[in-house]
CSV table of C-alpha atoms and ligand atoms in Angstrom, one decimal:
chain,number,residue,atom,x,y,z
A,1,MET,CA,-18.7,-62.5,65.4
A,2,ASN,CA,-19.2,-60.8,68.8
A,3,ARG,CA,-18.8,-57.5,67.2
A,4,LEU,CA,-21.2,-58.4,64.6
A,5,PHE,CA,-23.8,-59.5,67.1
A,6,SER,CA,-23.5,-56.4,69.2
A,7,LEU,CA,-23.9,-54.3,66.0
A,8,PHE,CA,-27.1,-56.3,65.3
A,9,LEU,CA,-28.3,-55.6,68.8
A,10,THR,CA,-27.7,-51.9,68.5
A,11,LEU,CA,-29.6,-51.8,65.2
A,12,LEU,CA,-32.4,-53.7,66.8
A,13,MET,CA,-32.6,-51.2,69.7
A,14,LEU,CA,-32.5,-48.3,67.4
A,15,LEU,CA,-35.4,-49.7,65.4
A,16,SER,CA,-37.6,-50.3,68.4
A,17,CYS,CA,-36.9,-46.8,69.6
A,18,THR,CA,-38.0,-45.3,66.4
A,19,ALA,CA,-41.1,-47.4,66.6
A,20,CYS,CA,-41.8,-46.1,70.0
A,21,VAL,CA,-41.3,-42.5,69.0
A,22,GLY,CA,-43.5,-43.0,65.9
A,23,ARG,CA,-46.3,-44.5,68.0
A,24,ALA,CA,-46.1,-41.7,70.5
A,25,ALA,CA,-46.2,-39.1,67.8
A,26,ALA,CA,-49.1,-40.6,66.0
A,27,PRO,CA,-52.4,-39.0,66.8
A,28,ASP,CA,-54.5,-41.1,69.1
A,29,PRO,CA,-57.9,-40.6,67.6
A,30,ALA,CA,-59.8,-41.5,70.8
A,31,ARG,CA,-57.8,-39.2,72.8
A,32,GLY,CA,-58.0,-36.4,70.3
A,33,GLN,CA,-61.7,-36.6,70.4
A,34,ALA,CA,-61.8,-36.5,74.1
A,35,GLU,CA,-59.7,-33.5,74.1
A,36,THR,CA,-61.9,-31.8,71.6
A,37,LEU,CA,-65.0,-32.6,73.6
A,38,GLU,CA,-63.4,-31.3,76.6
A,39,ALA,CA,-62.5,-28.1,74.9
A,40,SER,CA,-65.9,-27.5,73.5
A,41,ALA,CA,-67.8,-28.5,76.6
A,42,PRO,CA,-69.1,-25.6,78.5
A,43,GLN,CA,-66.5,-24.6,81.0
A,44,PRO,CA,-67.8,-25.5,84.4
A,45,ARG,CA,-66.7,-22.4,86.2
A,46,GLU,CA,-67.6,-24.0,89.5
A,47,PRO,CA,-68.0,-21.1,91.9
A,48,GLU,CA,-69.9,-18.7,89.7
A,49,GLU,CA,-72.5,-21.2,88.5
A,50,PRO,CA,-74.8,-21.3,91.4
A,51,SER,CA,-75.1,-17.6,91.6
A,52,ALA,CA,-76.2,-17.3,88.0
A,53,PRO,CA,-80.0,-16.6,87.9
A,54,ALA,CA,-82.3,-19.3,86.6
A,55,GLU,CA,-83.0,-19.3,82.9
A,56,GLU,CA,-85.2,-16.4,81.9
A,57,PRO,CA,-88.6,-17.5,80.8
A,58,PRO,CA,-88.9,-17.5,77.0
A,59,VAL,CA,-90.0,-14.2,75.8
A,60,GLN,CA,-93.3,-14.6,74.1
A,61,PRO,CA,-93.4,-12.5,71.0
A,62,GLU,CA,-96.6,-10.5,71.4
A,63,GLU,CA,-99.2,-11.5,68.8
A,64,PRO,CA,-100.3,-8.3,67.1
A,65,TYR,CA,-104.0,-7.8,67.6
A,66,VAL,CA,-105.9,-8.1,64.4
A,67,ARG,CA,-109.2,-6.4,64.3
A,68,VAL,CA,-111.9,-8.3,62.5
A,69,ILE,CA,-115.3,-7.0,61.8
A,70,ASP,CA,-118.0,-9.4,60.7
A,71,PRO,CA,-120.7,-7.4,58.8
A,72,SER,CA,-123.2,-10.1,59.4
A,73,LYS,CA,-122.9,-9.8,63.2
A,74,PRO,CA,-124.4,-7.1,65.4
A,75,MET,CA,-122.5,-3.8,65.7
A,76,VAL,CA,-123.0,-0.5,67.4
A,77,ALA,CA,-121.2,2.8,67.2
A,78,LEU,CA,-120.4,4.7,70.4
A,79,THR,CA,-120.0,8.4,69.9
A,80,PHE,CA,-118.7,11.0,72.3
A,81,ASP,CA,-119.2,14.8,71.8
A,82,ASP,CA,-117.9,18.0,73.2
A,83,GLY,CA,-114.3,16.9,74.1
A,84,PRO,CA,-111.5,16.5,74.3
A,85,ASP,CA,-111.3,16.7,78.0
A,86,GLU,CA,-108.0,16.6,79.8
A,87,VAL,CA,-109.1,13.8,82.2
A,88,CYS,CA,-112.1,12.0,80.8
A,89,SER,CA,-111.0,11.6,77.2
A,90,GLY,CA,-107.9,9.6,78.2
A,91,ARG,CA,-109.9,7.4,80.5
A,92,ILE,CA,-112.4,6.6,77.9
A,93,LEU,CA,-109.5,5.8,75.5
A,94,ASP,CA,-107.9,3.5,78.2
A,95,ILE,CA,-111.2,1.5,78.4
A,96,LEU,CA,-111.6,1.3,74.7
A,97,GLU,CA,-108.0,0.1,74.3
A,98,GLU,CA,-108.4,-2.5,77.0
A,99,TYR,CA,-111.3,-4.1,75.1
A,100,HIS,CA,-110.0,-3.5,71.6
A,101,ALA,CA,-113.0,-1.4,70.9
A,102,LEU,CA,-113.2,1.8,68.8
A,103,ALA,CA,-115.5,4.7,69.0
A,104,THR,CA,-116.0,8.1,67.3
A,105,PHE,CA,-115.2,11.4,69.0
A,106,PHE,CA,-116.9,14.5,67.7
A,107,GLU,CA,-114.6,17.1,69.2
A,108,VAL,CA,-114.9,20.9,69.5
A,109,GLY,CA,-112.1,22.6,67.6
A,110,ARG,CA,-111.3,25.1,70.3
A,111,ASN,CA,-111.1,22.4,72.9
A,112,VAL,CA,-108.7,20.5,70.6
A,113,LEU,CA,-106.5,23.5,70.5
A,114,ALA,CA,-106.4,23.7,74.3
A,115,CYS,CA,-106.0,19.9,74.8
A,116,PRO,CA,-104.6,18.3,71.7
A,117,GLU,CA,-103.0,15.2,73.2
A,118,PRO,CA,-106.1,12.9,73.3
A,119,VAL,CA,-106.9,13.6,69.7
A,120,GLY,CA,-103.6,12.4,68.5
A,121,ARG,CA,-104.0,9.3,70.5
A,122,MET,CA,-107.5,8.7,69.2
A,123,ALA,CA,-106.2,8.8,65.6
A,124,GLU,CA,-103.4,6.5,66.5
A,125,MET,CA,-105.7,4.0,68.0
A,126,GLY,CA,-107.9,3.9,65.0
A,127,CYS,CA,-110.8,5.8,66.6
A,128,GLU,CA,-112.6,8.1,64.3
A,129,VAL,CA,-112.2,11.8,65.0
A,130,GLY,CA,-115.1,13.9,63.8
A,131,SER,CA,-115.7,17.6,64.1
A,132,HIS,CA,-118.3,19.2,66.4
A,133,SER,CA,-117.5,22.6,64.9
A,134,ASN,CA,-115.0,25.0,66.3
A,135,ALA,CA,-117.0,27.0,68.8
A,136,HIS,CA,-120.0,24.8,69.4
A,137,LYS,CA,-122.5,27.3,68.1
A,138,ASP,CA,-125.7,26.6,66.4
A,139,LEU,CA,-124.6,26.2,62.8
A,140,SER,CA,-128.1,26.6,61.5
A,141,LYS,CA,-128.1,30.2,62.6
A,142,MET,CA,-124.8,31.1,61.0
A,143,LYS,CA,-124.2,32.6,57.6
A,144,LYS,CA,-122.7,30.2,55.2
A,145,SER,CA,-119.4,32.1,55.1
A,146,SER,CA,-118.9,32.1,58.8
A,147,LEU,CA,-120.2,28.6,59.1
A,148,LEU,CA,-117.5,27.4,56.7
A,149,ARG,CA,-114.9,29.5,58.4
A,150,ASP,CA,-115.8,27.9,61.7
A,151,LEU,CA,-115.5,24.4,60.3
A,152,ASP,CA,-112.2,25.2,58.6
A,153,THR,CA,-110.8,26.6,61.8
A,154,ALA,CA,-111.7,23.5,63.6
A,155,ASP,CA,-110.0,21.4,60.9
A,156,GLU,CA,-106.8,23.3,61.5
A,157,ALA,CA,-106.9,22.3,65.2
A,158,PHE,CA,-107.5,18.7,64.3
A,159,THR,CA,-104.6,18.4,61.9
A,160,ALA,CA,-102.3,20.3,64.3
A,161,ALA,CA,-103.2,17.7,66.9
A,162,GLY,CA,-102.3,14.8,64.7
A,163,ALA,CA,-105.6,13.7,63.3
A,164,PRO,CA,-106.8,14.0,59.7
A,165,ALA,CA,-109.2,16.8,58.9
A,166,PRO,CA,-112.5,15.3,59.8
A,167,THR,CA,-114.9,14.2,57.0
A,168,LEU,CA,-117.7,13.8,59.5
A,169,VAL,CA,-119.3,16.6,61.3
A,170,ARG,CA,-121.9,16.4,64.1
A,171,PRO,CA,-123.6,19.7,64.3
A,172,PRO,CA,-123.9,21.1,67.8
A,173,TYR,CA,-127.4,20.5,69.3
A,174,GLY,CA,-128.1,18.5,66.2
A,175,ALA,CA,-129.2,21.8,64.6
A,176,VAL,CA,-129.2,21.8,60.9
A,177,ASN,CA,-130.7,23.7,58.0
A,178,LYS,CA,-130.4,23.2,54.3
A,179,THR,CA,-127.0,24.8,54.1
A,180,VAL,CA,-125.6,22.8,57.0
A,181,LYS,CA,-127.1,19.6,55.6
A,182,SER,CA,-125.9,20.0,52.1
A,183,ALA,CA,-123.4,22.7,51.5
A,184,THR,CA,-120.4,22.4,53.7
A,185,GLY,CA,-118.4,19.8,51.8
A,186,ARG,CA,-118.7,17.5,54.9
A,187,ALA,CA,-121.0,14.7,55.9
A,188,MET,CA,-123.3,15.6,58.7
A,189,VAL,CA,-124.1,12.8,61.2
A,190,THR,CA,-126.3,12.9,64.3
A,191,TRP,CA,-127.3,9.9,66.4
A,192,THR,CA,-130.1,7.4,67.1
A,193,VAL,CA,-129.8,6.6,70.8
A,194,ASP,CA,-129.5,9.5,73.2
A,195,THR,CA,-128.3,8.5,76.7
A,196,GLU,CA,-128.8,12.1,78.0
A,197,ASP,CA,-125.7,11.6,80.0
A,198,TRP,CA,-125.2,15.4,80.0
A,199,ARG,CA,-128.6,15.8,81.8
A,200,SER,CA,-128.4,13.1,84.4
A,201,ARG,CA,-124.6,13.0,85.0
A,202,ASP,CA,-125.5,9.7,86.6
A,203,ALA,CA,-123.5,6.7,85.4
A,204,GLN,CA,-126.2,4.2,86.5
A,205,LYS,CA,-128.9,6.0,84.6
A,206,VAL,CA,-126.8,5.9,81.4
A,207,ILE,CA,-126.1,2.2,81.9
A,208,ASP,CA,-129.7,1.4,82.6
A,209,TYR,CA,-130.8,3.4,79.5
A,210,VAL,CA,-128.5,1.5,77.2
A,211,GLN,CA,-129.1,-1.9,78.7
A,212,ASN,CA,-132.8,-1.5,78.6
A,213,TYR,CA,-132.9,0.0,75.1
A,214,GLY,CA,-133.6,-3.2,73.3
A,215,GLU,CA,-132.0,-4.0,69.9
A,216,LEU,CA,-128.9,-1.9,69.4
A,217,ASP,CA,-127.7,-3.4,66.2
A,218,GLY,CA,-126.9,-0.6,63.7
A,219,GLU,CA,-127.5,2.2,66.3
A,220,ILE,CA,-125.4,5.2,67.0
A,221,ILE,CA,-125.2,6.0,70.7
A,222,LEU,CA,-124.6,9.6,71.9
A,223,MET,CA,-122.6,10.4,75.0
A,224,HIS,CA,-120.3,13.2,76.0
A,225,SER,CA,-116.7,12.6,76.9
A,226,ILE,CA,-116.5,15.4,79.5
A,227,TYR,CA,-118.2,13.8,82.5
A,228,GLU,CA,-116.7,11.4,85.1
A,229,SER,CA,-120.2,9.8,85.2
A,230,THR,CA,-119.9,9.0,81.5
A,231,VAL,CA,-116.5,7.5,82.0
A,232,GLU,CA,-118.0,5.2,84.7
A,233,ALA,CA,-120.8,4.3,82.4
A,234,VAL,CA,-118.4,3.4,79.6
A,235,ARG,CA,-116.4,1.2,81.9
A,236,VAL,CA,-119.5,-0.9,82.3
A,237,LEU,CA,-121.1,-0.6,78.9
A,238,VAL,CA,-118.1,-1.5,76.7
A,239,PRO,CA,-117.6,-5.0,78.1
A,240,TRP,CA,-121.4,-5.4,78.5
A,241,LEU,CA,-122.0,-4.6,74.8
A,242,GLN,CA,-119.3,-7.0,73.8
A,243,GLU,CA,-120.7,-9.7,75.9
A,244,GLN,CA,-124.1,-9.1,74.2
A,245,GLY,CA,-122.3,-9.8,70.9
A,246,TYR,CA,-122.0,-6.2,69.6
A,247,GLN,CA,-118.9,-5.2,67.7
A,248,LEU,CA,-117.9,-1.7,68.7
A,249,VAL,CA,-117.2,0.2,65.5
A,250,THR,CA,-116.7,3.8,64.4
A,251,VAL,CA,-119.5,5.7,62.6
A,252,THR,CA,-117.8,5.3,59.2
A,253,GLU,CA,-117.4,1.6,59.9
A,254,LEU,CA,-121.0,1.3,60.8
A,255,MET,CA,-122.0,3.1,57.6
A,256,ALA,CA,-119.8,0.9,55.5
A,257,TYR,CA,-120.4,-2.5,57.1
A,258,TYR,CA,-124.0,-2.2,58.3
A,259,TYR,CA,-125.6,0.4,55.9
A,260,GLY,CA,-123.4,-0.4,52.9
A,261,GLU,CA,-122.3,3.1,52.0
A,262,LEU,CA,-119.7,5.6,52.9
A,263,PRO,CA,-120.7,8.9,54.4
A,264,GLN,CA,-120.8,11.4,51.5
A,265,PRO,CA,-120.0,15.1,51.6
A,266,ASP,CA,-123.0,17.4,51.6
A,267,HIS,CA,-125.3,14.6,52.9
A,268,PHE,CA,-127.1,14.5,56.1
A,269,TYR,CA,-127.4,11.3,58.1
A,270,GLY,CA,-130.0,11.9,60.8
A,271,TYR,CA,-132.5,9.9,62.7
A,272,THR,CA,-134.7,9.4,59.6
A,273,TYR,CA,-131.8,8.0,57.6
A,274,PHE,CA,-130.9,5.4,60.2
A,275,ALA,CA,-134.5,4.6,61.0
A,276,THR,CA,-135.4,3.8,57.4
A,277,HIS,CA,-132.3,1.8,56.4
A,278,ASP,CA,-131.7,-1.8,57.2
A,279,ARG,CA,-128.6,-3.9,57.2
A,280,THR,CA,-127.1,-4.0,53.8
A,281,ASP,CA,-126.2,-7.2,52.1
A,282,THR,CA,-123.4,-5.5,50.2
A,283,PRO,CA,-121.1,-4.2,52.9
A,284,ILE,CA,-118.1,-2.1,51.9
A,285,GLU,CA,-114.7,-3.0,53.1
A,286,LEU,CA,-112.6,-0.2,54.5
A,287,PRO,CA,-108.9,-0.1,53.9
A,288,GLY,CA,-106.9,-1.8,56.6
A,289,MET,CA,-109.9,-3.7,58.0
A,290,HIS,CA,-109.8,-7.5,58.3
A,291,LEU,CA,-112.9,-9.4,57.6
A,292,PRO,CA,-113.5,-12.9,58.9
A,293,GLU,CA,-112.3,-15.5,56.6
A,294,GLU,CA,-114.8,-17.8,55.1
A,295,PRO,CA,-113.1,-20.7,53.5
A,296,GLU,CA,-116.1,-22.0,51.5
A,297,ALA,CA,-116.4,-18.6,49.9
A,298,ASP,CA,-113.2,-19.3,47.9
A,299,PRO,CA,-114.1,-19.9,44.3
A,300,ALA,CA,-111.0,-22.0,43.7
A,301,PRO,CA,-112.5,-25.5,44.0
A,302,VAL,CA,-115.4,-24.6,41.7
A,303,PRO,CA,-115.4,-26.8,38.6
A,304,GLU,CA,-114.1,-25.4,35.4
A,305,GLN,CA,-117.5,-25.1,33.8
A,306,ASP,CA,-117.8,-21.8,35.4
A,307,PRO,CA,-115.1,-19.9,33.4
A,308,ALA,CA,-116.1,-16.3,34.0
A,309,PRO,CA,-117.4,-16.2,37.5
A,310,ASP,CA,-118.1,-12.5,37.1
A,311,PRO,CA,-117.0,-11.5,40.6
A,312,VAL,CA,-118.5,-8.1,40.4
A,313,PRO,CA,-121.9,-8.1,42.2
A,314,ASP,CA,-122.2,-4.6,43.4
A,315,THR,CA,-119.5,-3.5,45.7
A,316,PRO,CA,-118.3,-0.3,44.1
A,317,GLU,CA,-115.7,1.8,45.7
A,318,VAL,CA,-113.8,-0.8,47.5
A,319,PRO,CA,-110.2,0.2,47.5
A,320,SER,CA,-108.1,-2.7,48.6
A,321,ALA,CA,-108.0,-6.3,47.4
A,322,PRO,CA,-109.1,-9.3,49.4
A,323,PHE,CA,-112.7,-8.5,50.0
A,324,ASP,CA,-115.2,-10.9,48.6
A,325,PRO,CA,-118.6,-9.6,49.2
A,326,THR,CA,-120.2,-12.9,48.4
A,327,GLY,CA,-118.2,-14.5,51.2
A,328,ILE,CA,-118.8,-12.1,53.9
A,329,VAL,CA,-122.4,-11.8,54.0
A,330,ALA,CA,-123.3,-15.3,54.6
A,331,ALA,CA,-126.8,-14.7,53.3
A,332,PRO,CA,-128.1,-12.4,56.0
A,333,GLU,CA,-131.7,-13.1,55.5
A,334,PRO,CA,-133.8,-10.2,54.7
A,335,GLU,CA,-134.5,-9.3,58.3
A,336,PRO,CA,-138.0,-9.5,59.5
A,337,GLU,CA,-137.6,-6.0,60.9
A,338,PRO,CA,-140.0,-4.2,58.6
A,339,GLU,CA,-142.9,-6.3,59.9
A,340,GLU,CA,-142.2,-5.7,63.5
A,341,ALA,CA,-141.5,-2.2,62.6
A,342,GLN,CA,-145.1,-1.6,61.8
A,343,GLU,CA,-145.9,-1.2,65.4
A,344,PRO,CA,-143.6,1.7,66.0
A,345,ALA,CA,-145.2,4.0,68.4
A,346,LYS,CA,-144.5,7.0,66.4
A,347,THR,CA,-146.9,8.0,63.8
A,348,PRO,CA,-145.3,9.9,61.0
A,349,GLU,CA,-146.2,13.5,61.3
A,350,PRO,CA,-147.5,15.1,58.1
A,351,SER,CA,-145.3,18.2,58.3
A,352,VAL,CA,-142.8,17.9,61.0
A,353,GLU,CA,-140.3,15.1,61.1
A,354,ALA,CA,-139.8,14.9,64.8
A,355,PRO,CA,-141.8,12.2,66.5
A,356,THR,CA,-144.0,13.8,69.0
A,357,GLU,CA,-142.7,12.7,72.2
A,358,ALA,CA,-142.9,13.9,75.8
A,359,LEU,CA,-139.2,14.2,76.1
A,360,PRO,CA,-137.8,17.1,74.2
A,361,PRO,CA,-134.3,16.3,72.9
A,362,PRO,CA,-131.5,18.1,74.6
A,363,GLU,CA,-129.3,19.8,72.1
A,364,THR,CA,-131.9,21.0,69.8
A,365,PRO,CA,-132.8,24.5,69.2
A,366,ALA,CA,-133.0,23.8,65.5
A,367,PRO,CA,-136.0,24.1,63.2
A,368,PRO,CA,-137.6,20.9,62.1
A,369,GLN,CA,-136.1,19.0,59.2
A,370,GLU,CA,-136.6,15.9,57.2
A,371,THR,CA,-140.0,14.5,56.6
A,372,PRO,CA,-140.6,11.2,58.3
A,373,LYS,CA,-140.9,8.0,56.4
A,374,ALA,CA,-143.4,5.4,57.3
A,375,PRO,CA,-141.6,2.2,57.9
A,376,VAL,CA,-139.4,2.9,60.9
A,377,LYS,CA,-137.0,0.2,61.8
A,378,LYS,CA,-136.3,1.3,65.3
A,379,ASP,CA,-138.7,3.2,67.4
A,380,THR,CA,-136.8,4.6,70.2
A,381,GLY,CA,-134.5,7.3,69.1
A,382,LYS,CA,-135.4,10.7,70.2
A,383,GLU,CA,-135.4,12.9,67.2
A,384,PRO,CA,-132.4,15.0,67.7
A,385,LEU,CA,-133.8,17.8,65.6
A,386,THR,CA,-136.7,19.3,67.5
A,387,PRO,CA,-136.4,22.9,68.5
A,388,SER,CA,-139.1,24.1,70.9
A,389,PHE,CA,-136.7,25.4,73.5
A,390,SER,CA,-133.0,25.7,73.9
A,391,ILE,CA,-131.1,24.0,76.6
A,392,PRO,CA,-127.7,25.3,77.1
A,393,ASN,CA,-125.2,22.8,76.0
A,394,PRO,CA,-123.0,21.5,78.7
A,395,ALA,CA,-120.0,22.0,76.6
A,396,MET,CA,-120.5,25.7,76.7
A,397,PHE,CA,-119.9,25.7,80.4
A,398,TYR,CA,-116.9,23.5,80.0
A,399,PRO,CA,-113.5,25.1,79.9
B,401,NI,NI1,-122.3,19.3,71.8
């Protein structure tokens, strides 16, 4: 009996031990969790922590600047001749870049060869690079063959510098004849507002002239990128023009958005052209340009009654897609300009196009061209194309 009892006891003990072992081996969920948390928690590494620098400020991904041109708003084209210049060109580009502005540079081929760097940068920035010939000679006095050779030589310098071969040419001194105007395979463009920066070399005079000019919408302003005084003027004028609401565009942009056409080869765009054309209501969109979005212009919500909305008013050679001419030009009223244009001081000359004015234009030993048209929109531009006497072009003295 005793023996039996002790056997029972032994069995009992054995059983309880097994239970103990079993319990111990069983996973304790709470504990397991705690261990897991502990393991995944950031290791405190006490001593090093304090020395670690504060969290870096979140890096703001820089928003790419999107250039928008509104064809219904004022715009003006700054143009710079006679460069590139080792010092001044870069400074002008710095200013333009700072204000997200573009301009057109009519560069002299031989100068490009000597100083190509700014030209590559201009092209990269989206500025327009035009040709100002290769040797800055009076093109109207050259034989056609040498004239073409000169322009071709310049083109080689431009392409070597990283810019496309220019489609625009500004003839030195504004001097043109029939061949220059219409037989070079290029578009010839002069200007409408002459700051005479080459003559005064005085930044304040240039600033005053532009600021007191009056309406600048649609104008092409002439400056020269080889004078420190001009750089200083640009530093003031670029922000000032923008504050006045002017968009700073290239010549081709001005032609497309304001005048509604692209510069054509063998055409001459001189004072008369710009004076007798008003803002278009069918601007042309250039590739890569962004126009302001006008939600109501979207034809989507229009009821179905209008099945074939015939979206082809009259914008012809528009290359890329999303341009909706009807949307952009929010009905720019036919401007009242013609009326006020009746008072223009200049009476059209019967035979000579140049308005008779006291101030002889600077770069112009050329014979008269173009016959004046009566309704002149703007009255200020000094006709670039009056000869009378020849003033040495500053560029000729420039290395
Ligand atoms: Ni020049």
